GROMACS .gro file of C-alpha atoms in nm:
model
  274
    1MET     CA    1  10.435  13.824  12.682
    2VAL     CA    2  10.746  14.023  12.599
    3ASN     CA    3  10.820  14.276  12.869
    4ARG     CA    4  10.787  14.632  12.746
    5LYS     CA    5  11.073  14.866  12.816
    6GLU     CA    6  11.065  15.241  12.840
    7TRP     CA    7  11.362  15.430  12.702
    8GLU     CA    8  11.445  15.795  12.757
    9VAL     CA    9  11.685  15.919  12.493
   10GLU     CA   10  11.794  16.283  12.503
   11GLY     CA   11  11.450  16.388  12.624
   12LEU     CA   12  11.259  16.162  12.380
   13ASN     CA   13  11.032  15.910  12.551
   14LEU     CA   14  11.029  15.585  12.355
   15THR     CA   15  10.798  15.308  12.471
   16GLY     CA   16  10.791  14.959  12.327
   17ASN     CA   17  11.018  14.668  12.253
   18SER     CA   18  11.094  14.697  11.884
   19ILE     CA   19  11.425  14.518  11.931
   20PHE     CA   20  11.207  14.211  11.877
   21ALA     CA   21  11.015  14.290  11.558
   22PRO     CA   22  10.688  14.115  11.462
   23VAL     CA   23  10.756  13.806  11.254
   24ASN     CA   24  10.578  13.949  10.950
   25ILE     CA   25  10.812  14.250  10.930
   26LYS     CA   26  11.141  14.191  10.750
   27MET     CA   27  11.428  14.355  10.935
   28LYS     CA   28  11.728  14.505  10.759
   29ARG     CA   29  12.074  14.476  10.911
   30TYR     CA   30  12.340  14.745  10.886
   31PHE     CA   31  12.708  14.771  10.976
   32LEU     CA   32  12.813  15.109  11.115
   33GLU     CA   33  13.181  15.209  11.110
   34LEU     CA   34  13.290  15.437  11.392
   35ALA     CA   35  13.587  15.575  11.584
   36TYR     CA   36  13.633  15.715  11.931
   37LYS     CA   37  13.878  15.854  12.180
   38GLY     CA   38  13.822  15.640  12.486
   39THR     CA   39  13.972  15.872  12.748
   40ARG     CA   40  13.640  15.980  12.903
   41TYR     CA   41  13.461  15.646  12.877
   42HIS     CA   42  13.441  15.316  13.063
   43GLY     CA   43  13.510  15.101  12.762
   44TRP     CA   44  13.282  14.979  12.486
   45GLN     CA   45  13.021  14.767  12.662
   46ILE     CA   46  12.711  14.908  12.831
   47GLN     CA   47  12.736  14.893  13.211
   48LYS     CA   48  12.559  15.032  13.514
   49ASN     CA   49  12.662  15.367  13.662
   50ALA     CA   50  12.925  15.440  13.395
   51THR     CA   51  12.918  15.590  13.047
   52SER     CA   52  13.026  15.358  12.764
   53ILE     CA   53  13.067  15.401  12.390
   54GLN     CA   54  12.796  15.144  12.315
   55GLU     CA   55  12.551  15.336  12.533
   56LEU     CA   56  12.615  15.659  12.343
   57LEU     CA   57  12.569  15.488  12.005
   58GLU     CA   58  12.250  15.307  12.106
   59LYS     CA   59  12.096  15.628  12.237
   60ALA     CA   60  12.185  15.817  11.918
   61ILE     CA   61  12.060  15.543  11.685
   62SER     CA   62  11.741  15.500  11.887
   63LEU     CA   63  11.678  15.873  11.871
   64VAL     CA   64  11.722  15.888  11.492
   65LEU     CA   65  11.513  15.575  11.427
   66ARG     CA   66  11.260  15.674  11.695
   67THR     CA   67  11.257  15.326  11.843
   68PRO     CA   68  11.479  15.140  12.095
   69THR     CA   69  11.759  14.979  11.897
   70ALA     CA   70  12.014  14.731  12.029
   71THR     CA   71  12.366  14.709  11.888
   72MET     CA   72  12.647  14.453  11.872
   73GLY     CA   73  13.010  14.562  11.846
   74SER     CA   74  13.295  14.389  11.668
   75GLY     CA   75  13.481  14.370  11.998
   76ARG     CA   76  13.507  14.518  12.345
   77THR     CA   77  13.765  14.778  12.437
   78ASP     CA   78  13.853  14.849  12.799
   79THR     CA   79  13.828  15.176  12.988
   80GLY     CA   80  14.052  15.441  12.833
   81VAL     CA   81  14.126  15.241  12.516
   82HIS     CA   82  14.064  15.407  12.179
   83ALA     CA   83  13.944  15.291  11.838
   84SER     CA   84  14.031  15.445  11.503
   85GLN     CA   85  13.810  15.179  11.344
   86GLN     CA   86  13.534  14.987  11.516
   87PHE     CA   87  13.208  14.841  11.384
   88LEU     CA   88  12.866  14.771  11.525
   89HIS     CA   89  12.554  14.622  11.369
   90PHE     CA   90  12.187  14.691  11.429
   91ASP     CA   91  11.852  14.594  11.280
   92THR     CA   92  11.575  14.821  11.156
   93VAL     CA   93  11.265  14.800  10.941
   94GLU     CA   94  11.371  15.116  10.757
   95GLU     CA   95  11.566  15.155  10.435
   96LEU     CA   96  11.834  15.399  10.544
   97ASP     CA   97  12.010  15.664  10.340
   98PRO     CA   98  12.374  15.642  10.454
   99LYS     CA   99  12.463  16.008  10.404
  100ASP     CA  100  12.156  16.136  10.586
  101PHE     CA  101  12.185  15.879  10.866
  102LEU     CA  102  12.554  15.952  10.931
  103LYS     CA  103  12.490  16.326  10.939
  104LYS     CA  104  12.214  16.286  11.198
  105ILE     CA  105  12.411  16.047  11.419
  106ASN     CA  106  12.724  16.267  11.415
  107SER     CA  107  12.517  16.569  11.513
  108ILE     CA  108  12.406  16.385  11.829
  109LEU     CA  109  12.734  16.222  11.932
  110PRO     CA  110  12.995  16.406  12.141
  111LYS     CA  111  13.310  16.537  11.973
  112ASP     CA  112  13.523  16.239  12.075
  113VAL     CA  113  13.298  15.983  11.902
  114ALA     CA  114  13.229  15.975  11.527
  115VAL     CA  115  13.061  15.754  11.266
  116TYR     CA  116  13.206  15.721  10.916
  117ALA     CA  117  13.020  15.467  10.705
  118LEU     CA  118  12.694  15.272  10.694
  119ARG     CA  119  12.661  14.953  10.489
  120ARG     CA  120  12.374  14.709  10.446
  121VAL     CA  121  12.466  14.345  10.513
  122ARG     CA  122  12.293  14.008  10.489
  123SER     CA  123  12.044  13.933  10.765
  124ASN     CA  124  12.290  13.701  10.941
  125GLY     CA  125  12.590  13.934  10.907
  126HIS     CA  126  12.760  13.973  11.245
  127THR     CA  127  13.021  14.231  11.341
  128ARG     CA  128  13.181  14.004  11.599
  129PHE     CA  129  13.161  13.656  11.451
  130ASP     CA  130  13.222  13.751  11.087
  131ALA     CA  131  13.539  13.950  11.158
  132GLU     CA  132  13.834  13.774  10.991
  133TRP     CA  133  14.115  13.987  11.134
  134ARG     CA  134  14.147  14.254  11.402
  135SER     CA  135  14.444  14.488  11.428
  136TYR     CA  136  14.568  14.693  11.720
  137VAL     CA  137  14.847  14.946  11.761
  138TYR     CA  138  15.009  15.054  12.085
  139LYS     CA  139  15.183  15.393  12.092
  140ILE     CA  140  15.473  15.488  12.318
  141SER     CA  141  15.615  15.841  12.333
  142LEU     CA  142  15.989  15.858  12.399
  143ARG     CA  143  15.973  16.224  12.502
  144LYS     CA  144  15.707  16.440  12.660
  145ASN     CA  145  15.451  16.558  12.406
  146PRO     CA  146  15.150  16.758  12.528
  147PHE     CA  147  14.953  16.660  12.217
  148GLU     CA  148  14.989  16.286  12.285
  149GLN     CA  149  14.929  16.268  12.660
  150ASP     CA  150  14.590  16.095  12.625
  151THR     CA  151  14.676  15.876  12.327
  152SER     CA  152  15.030  15.758  12.390
  153TRP     CA  153  15.221  15.619  12.688
  154LEU     CA  154  15.516  15.835  12.792
  155TYR     CA  155  15.819  15.611  12.851
  156ILE     CA  156  16.155  15.786  12.862
  157SER     CA  157  16.390  15.507  12.977
  158ASP     CA  158  16.626  15.342  12.728
  159LEU     CA  159  16.483  15.049  12.532
  160ASP     CA  160  16.653  14.795  12.306
  161PHE     CA  161  16.434  14.838  11.998
  162LYS     CA  162  16.602  14.555  11.803
  163LYS     CA  163  16.562  14.307  12.086
  164MET     CA  164  16.195  14.401  12.131
  165ASN     CA  165  16.134  14.332  11.764
  166GLU     CA  166  16.309  13.997  11.786
  167ALA     CA  167  16.082  13.901  12.074
  168ALA     CA  168  15.774  14.028  11.887
  169LYS     CA  169  15.867  13.806  11.590
  170MET     CA  170  15.873  13.504  11.823
  171LEU     CA  171  15.500  13.555  11.889
  172LEU     CA  172  15.423  13.441  11.534
  173SER     CA  173  15.553  13.092  11.612
  174TYR     CA  174  15.290  13.034  11.882
  175GLU     CA  175  14.912  12.998  11.895
  176ASP     CA  176  14.839  12.958  12.267
  177PHE     CA  177  14.857  13.292  12.448
  178GLN     CA  178  14.723  13.202  12.790
  179CYS     CA  179  15.026  13.374  12.945
  180PHE     CA  180  14.896  13.709  12.818
  181SER     CA  181  14.529  13.662  12.908
  182LYS     CA  182  14.358  13.799  13.216
  183ILE     CA  183  14.330  13.517  13.468
  184LYS     CA  184  13.955  13.547  13.525
  185THR     CA  185  13.810  13.518  13.176
  186ASP     CA  186  13.533  13.307  13.028
  187VAL     CA  187  13.680  13.152  12.713
  188ASN     CA  188  13.688  12.797  12.579
  189HIS     CA  189  14.049  12.819  12.465
  190PHE     CA  190  14.345  13.058  12.441
  191ARG     CA  191  14.428  12.993  12.077
  192CYS     CA  192  14.487  13.294  11.852
  193ILE     CA  193  14.627  13.301  11.498
  194LEU     CA  194  14.865  13.596  11.468
  195LYS     CA  195  14.920  13.749  11.126
  196GLU     CA  196  15.173  14.016  11.226
  197ALA     CA  197  15.351  14.149  11.533
  198TYR     CA  198  15.626  14.411  11.509
  199TRP     CA  199  15.753  14.746  11.635
  200GLU     CA  200  15.832  15.053  11.428
  201GLN     CA  201  15.993  15.378  11.532
  202ASN     CA  202  15.872  15.715  11.403
  203ASP     CA  203  16.093  15.995  11.535
  204HIS     CA  204  16.016  16.005  11.908
  205GLN     CA  205  15.744  15.744  11.906
  206LEU     CA  206  15.745  15.365  11.915
  207VAL     CA  207  15.442  15.188  11.767
  208PHE     CA  208  15.362  14.821  11.821
  209HIS     CA  209  15.150  14.657  11.550
  210ILE     CA  210  14.964  14.330  11.602
  211THR     CA  211  14.699  14.152  11.393
  212SER     CA  212  14.512  13.834  11.487
  213ASN     CA  213  14.190  13.649  11.416
  214ARG     CA  214  14.094  13.705  11.782
  215PHE     CA  215  14.231  13.855  12.101
  216LEU     CA  216  14.206  13.750  12.464
  217ARG     CA  217  14.110  13.991  12.742
  218GLY     CA  218  14.404  14.217  12.820
  219MET     CA  219  14.624  14.036  12.567
  220VAL     CA  220  14.776  14.329  12.377
  221ARG     CA  221  14.857  14.536  12.684
  222SER     CA  222  15.013  14.231  12.852
  223ILE     CA  223  15.226  14.162  12.544
  224VAL     CA  224  15.342  14.524  12.529
  225GLY     CA  225  15.432  14.528  12.898
  226THR     CA  226  15.628  14.204  12.862
  227LEU     CA  227  15.810  14.329  12.552
  228ILE     CA  228  15.906  14.640  12.747
  229GLU     CA  229  16.065  14.413  13.008
  230VAL     CA  230  16.267  14.256  12.726
  231GLY     CA  231  16.362  14.601  12.595
  232THR     CA  232  16.490  14.715  12.935
  233GLY     CA  233  16.707  14.405  12.966
  234LYS     CA  234  16.516  14.257  13.256
  235TRP     CA  235  16.441  13.949  13.047
  236SER     CA  236  16.630  13.780  12.766
  237LEU     CA  237  16.480  13.632  12.451
  238ALA     CA  238  16.515  13.291  12.616
  239ASP     CA  239  16.314  13.419  12.912
  240PHE     CA  240  16.047  13.548  12.676
  241LYS     CA  241  16.025  13.206  12.511
  242LYS     CA  242  15.981  13.038  12.852
  243ILE     CA  243  15.696  13.276  12.935
  244LEU     CA  244  15.518  13.177  12.613
  245GLU     CA  245  15.568  12.806  12.673
  246ASN     CA  246  15.479  12.805  13.044
  247LYS     CA  247  15.136  12.963  12.973
  248ASP     CA  248  15.134  13.134  13.313
  249ARG     CA  249  15.009  13.494  13.330
  250ASN     CA  250  15.191  13.546  13.659
  251GLN     CA  251  15.525  13.490  13.485
  252ALA     CA  252  15.461  13.749  13.213
  253GLY     CA  253  15.517  14.122  13.248
  254PHE     CA  254  15.291  14.404  13.360
  255SER     CA  255  15.002  14.538  13.151
  256ALA     CA  256  15.085  14.859  12.969
  257PRO     CA  257  14.844  15.147  13.050
  258PRO     CA  258  14.527  15.163  12.840
  259HIS     CA  259  14.562  15.509  12.685
  260GLY     CA  260  14.828  15.400  12.434
  261LEU     CA  261  14.612  15.127  12.282
  262PHE     CA  262  14.401  15.160  11.967
  263LEU     CA  263  14.176  14.913  11.787
  264CYS     CA  264  14.267  15.028  11.437
  265LYS     CA  265  14.127  14.785  11.180
  266VAL     CA  266  13.861  14.513  11.153
  267THR     CA  267  13.844  14.307  10.833
  268TYR     CA  268  13.533  14.134  10.698
  269PRO     CA  269  13.464  13.910  10.397
  270GLU     CA  270  13.302  14.109  10.118
  271LYS     CA  271  13.037  13.838  10.070
  272ILE     CA  272  12.840  13.951  10.379
  273PHE     CA  273  12.766  14.294  10.230
  274ILE     CA  274  12.471  14.370  10.005
   0.00000   0.00000   0.00000
């Protein structure tokens, strides 16, 4: 027998286990596009004794569909990290009206979480495994700005912008990024295919752009911290190359704080959509 689970969602008591639908009912799969400011949350993934983005979305979706509904995100963001574009998928027996569904979900979610689009996909469409490219940006404020304190890292020391960009360009010549991965991580390999990696300066803000087919745990923040070490003159470009080739996280720089990091774009093949 399948264990039955009782959910309490915003005062609505939902009993059952409709995550596993009867075999004679054809489920429909949807991709939901969303964004969030991660300041108040303990990352994407559901966890005990802490509020996560996934928990908020599952509660809202379950409330609207009136049945417990599991979700799968396109990736996991850490505590304090933001997303200007993230996706999740879920299954339901219902044919959903996107406009109506989005309106209901947004009315339930807090102000710092929003949903933007709902699209039907093939039954095997998967937000994590079908993603072709993921893009992140990391924002650094070069002067104090009260409107960016939660979404940009304040760093007011001098940085060699040109040298940081030269080091960022070197990343494109490598595929093994073990030196930028958290030491305790459960992965089969450290290979990532980078599409772009560069800095741009907009007035008093530096923005690091990076796109890859996959990212390792802590990878972007470790890269940013190490590039900052290059920008301050602590390490040369030759030193940066040695870090990449030695594949040792202990030789790389510090991890930049989470509040400057945004998951900003996830790209999927059009063939998975209906």
